[in-house]
PDB file of C-alpha atoms in Angstrom:
ATOM      1  CA  MET A   1     112.484 194.956  43.171  1.00 80.00           C
ATOM      2  CA  GLN A   2     112.953 192.277  46.310  1.00 84.00           C
ATOM      3  CA  TYR A   3     109.866 192.285  48.851  1.00 90.00           C
ATOM      4  CA  LYS A   4     109.375 190.984  52.533  1.00 97.00           C
ATOM      5  CA  ILE A   5     106.732 190.361  54.900  1.00 98.00           C
ATOM      6  CA  LEU A   6     106.984 190.272  58.156  1.00 98.00           C
ATOM      7  CA  ILE A   7     104.742 189.011  60.452  1.00 98.00           C
ATOM      8  CA  PRO A   8     105.675 190.712  64.237  1.00 97.00           C
ATOM      9  CA  ALA A   9     104.342 187.353  66.549  1.00 96.00           C
ATOM     10  CA  ARG A  10     104.815 188.318  70.474  1.00 93.00           C
ATOM     11  CA  GLY A  11     104.554 184.953  72.899  1.00 90.00           C
ATOM     12  CA  GLY A  12     103.201 186.880  76.108  1.00 83.00           C
ATOM     13  CA  SER A  13      99.856 187.693  75.060  1.00 80.00           C
ATOM     14  CA  LYS A  14      97.901 188.311  77.718  1.00 80.00           C
ATOM     15  CA  ARG A  15      94.072 189.060  76.585  1.00 85.00           C
ATOM     16  CA  ILE A  16      94.638 185.597  75.301  1.00 87.00           C
ATOM     17  CA  PRO A  17      96.988 183.742  76.557  1.00 86.00           C
ATOM     18  CA  ARG A  18      99.348 181.957  73.657  1.00 90.00           C
ATOM     19  CA  LYS A  19      97.631 183.235  71.259  1.00 92.00           C
ATOM     20  CA  ASN A  20      99.458 183.262  68.309  1.00 94.00           C
ATOM     21  CA  ILE A  21      99.776 179.536  68.322  1.00 95.00           C
ATOM     22  CA  ILE A  22      96.237 178.641  69.852  1.00 94.00           C
ATOM     23  CA  ASP A  23      94.477 176.264  67.384  1.00 95.00           C
ATOM     24  CA  LEU A  24      92.160 177.448  64.844  1.00 94.00           C
ATOM     25  CA  SER A  25      90.741 174.985  63.071  1.00 96.00           C
ATOM     26  CA  GLY A  26      93.155 172.454  63.283  1.00 97.00           C
ATOM     27  CA  LYS A  27      95.825 174.694  63.074  1.00 97.00           C
ATOM     28  CA  PRO A  28      97.655 177.398  64.815  1.00 97.00           C
ATOM     29  CA  LEU A  29      95.963 180.805  64.304  1.00 96.00           C
ATOM     30  CA  ILE A  30      99.427 181.672  63.454  1.00 97.00           C
ATOM     31  CA  SER A  31      99.979 179.304  59.799  1.00 98.00           C
ATOM     32  CA  TYR A  32      96.982 181.109  58.339  1.00 97.00           C
ATOM     33  CA  SER A  33      99.027 184.763  57.949  1.00 97.00           C
ATOM     34  CA  ILE A  34     101.839 182.861  56.829  1.00 98.00           C
ATOM     35  CA  GLU A  35      99.987 180.185  54.332  1.00 97.00           C
ATOM     36  CA  GLN A  36      98.499 183.792  52.643  1.00 96.00           C
ATOM     37  CA  ALA A  37     101.940 185.053  52.852  1.00 97.00           C
ATOM     38  CA  LEU A  38     103.929 182.316  51.477  1.00 97.00           C
ATOM     39  CA  LYS A  39     101.364 182.921  48.045  1.00 96.00           C
ATOM     40  CA  ILE A  40     102.555 185.615  48.034  1.00 93.00           C
ATOM     41  CA  SER A  41     106.541 185.434  48.346  1.00 95.00           C
ATOM     42  CA  GLU A  42     108.908 183.204  49.371  1.00 95.00           C
ATOM     43  CA  ASN A  43     110.345 185.956  51.594  1.00 97.00           C
ATOM     44  CA  VAL A  44     108.534 185.361  54.711  1.00 98.00           C
ATOM     45  CA  TYR A  45     109.797 186.247  58.215  1.00 98.00           C
ATOM     46  CA  VAL A  46     108.217 185.915  61.684  1.00 98.00           C
ATOM     47  CA  SER A  47     109.698 187.980  64.566  1.00 97.00           C
ATOM     48  CA  THR A  48     109.364 186.635  68.285  1.00 97.00           C
ATOM     49  CA  ASP A  49     110.546 186.232  70.780  1.00 96.00           C
ATOM     50  CA  ASP A  50     109.015 182.588  71.533  1.00 96.00           C
ATOM     51  CA  SER A  51     110.327 179.389  71.204  1.00 97.00           C
ATOM     52  CA  ASP A  52     107.500 177.043  70.243  1.00 97.00           C
ATOM     53  CA  ILE A  53     106.218 180.100  67.710  1.00 97.00           C
ATOM     54  CA  ALA A  54     109.334 179.629  65.965  1.00 98.00           C
ATOM     55  CA  ARG A  55     109.346 176.117  65.795  1.00 98.00           C
ATOM     56  CA  ILE A  56     105.636 176.875  64.407  1.00 98.00           C
ATOM     57  CA  SER A  57     106.371 179.323  62.213  1.00 98.00           C
ATOM     58  CA  GLU A  58     109.985 177.315  60.668  1.00 98.00           C
ATOM     59  CA  LYS A  59     107.641 174.321  60.205  1.00 98.00           C
ATOM     60  CA  TYR A  60     104.634 176.070  57.845  1.00 98.00           C
ATOM     61  CA  GLY A  61     107.910 177.452  55.723  1.00 98.00           C
ATOM     62  CA  ALA A  62     108.569 181.121  57.927  1.00 98.00           C
ATOM     63  CA  ASN A  63     112.118 182.641  58.111  1.00 98.00           C
ATOM     64  CA  VAL A  64     112.381 183.439  61.975  1.00 98.00           C
ATOM     65  CA  LEU A  65     113.867 186.101  63.642  1.00 97.00           C
ATOM     66  CA  ILE A  66     114.270 186.361  66.741  1.00 97.00           C
ATOM     67  CA  ARG A  67     113.632 189.381  68.851  1.00 95.00           C
ATOM     68  CA  PRO A  68     115.544 190.933  71.304  1.00 95.00           C
ATOM     69  CA  PRO A  69     113.609 190.947  74.835  1.00 92.00           C
ATOM     70  CA  GLU A  70     113.963 194.776  75.157  1.00 93.00           C
ATOM     71  CA  ILE A  71     111.698 194.913  71.756  1.00 93.00           C
ATOM     72  CA  SER A  72     109.294 191.744  73.350  1.00 92.00           C
ATOM     73  CA  GLY A  73     107.133 193.139  76.313  1.00 88.00           C
ATOM     74  CA  ASP A  74     103.861 194.146  76.947  1.00 87.00           C
ATOM     75  CA  TYR A  75     104.432 198.131  76.332  1.00 89.00           C
ATOM     76  CA  SER A  76     106.677 197.498  72.849  1.00 90.00           C
ATOM     77  CA  LYS A  77     105.549 198.868  69.638  1.00 93.00           C
ATOM     78  CA  THR A  78     105.224 197.317  66.362  1.00 94.00           C
ATOM     79  CA  GLU A  79     107.581 200.812  64.976  1.00 96.00           C
ATOM     80  CA  ASP A  80     111.437 198.742  67.167  1.00 96.00           C
ATOM     81  CA  VAL A  81     109.890 195.330  65.424  1.00 96.00           C
ATOM     82  CA  VAL A  82     110.819 197.149  62.170  1.00 97.00           C
ATOM     83  CA  TYR A  83     113.245 198.523  62.896  1.00 97.00           C
ATOM     84  CA  HIS A  84     115.336 195.667  64.842  1.00 97.00           C
ATOM     85  CA  PHE A  85     114.058 193.618  61.368  1.00 97.00           C
ATOM     86  CA  LEU A  86     115.361 196.236  58.971  1.00 96.00           C
ATOM     87  CA  ASP A  87     119.115 196.406  60.965  1.00 96.00           C
ATOM     88  CA  ASN A  88     118.940 192.458  60.191  1.00 95.00           C
ATOM     89  CA  GLU A  89     117.314 191.659  56.762  1.00 93.00           C
ATOM     90  CA  ASP A  90     117.937 193.843  53.134  1.00 93.00           C
ATOM     91  CA  THR A  91     114.987 194.716  51.502  1.00 94.00           C
ATOM     92  CA  ASP A  92     113.321 197.442  49.145  1.00 94.00           C
ATOM     93  CA  VAL A  93     109.445 196.947  50.148  1.00 95.00           C
ATOM     94  CA  LEU A  94     108.333 195.795  53.532  1.00 97.00           C
ATOM     95  CA  ILE A  95     105.378 194.541  53.798  1.00 97.00           C
ATOM     96  CA  LEU A  96     103.597 194.237  57.594  1.00 97.00           C
ATOM     97  CA  LEU A  97     100.904 191.254  58.104  1.00 97.00           C
ATOM     98  CA  GLN A  98      99.908 191.185  61.844  1.00 93.00           C
ATOM     99  CA  ALA A  99      98.904 187.488  62.928  1.00 90.00           C
ATOM    100  CA  THR A 100      95.808 188.166  63.777  1.00 86.00           C
ATOM    101  CA  CYS A 101      94.229 189.757  61.161  1.00 78.00           C
TER     102      CYS A 101
END
């Protein structure tokens, strides 16, 4: 059975600007989720609209799926990000992991 791990990481956080790549004990926040996910599967994906998040995610070993602007705004739903991922990637099981968890 094939499964993939999806980490949504939008670039436009309002309360904590750039929160997904903010330095936390010497590493970007998103790196912790990527590293833990890679212990389970090599099929780790970050869905983002931000080039810095994409670059950092690739550096830490994740695949990157660039998210279109229409699902990258303040009121975009996680479900739309999941649908976008499933439209572009084939998988039997999808695990959703938030970068801030």
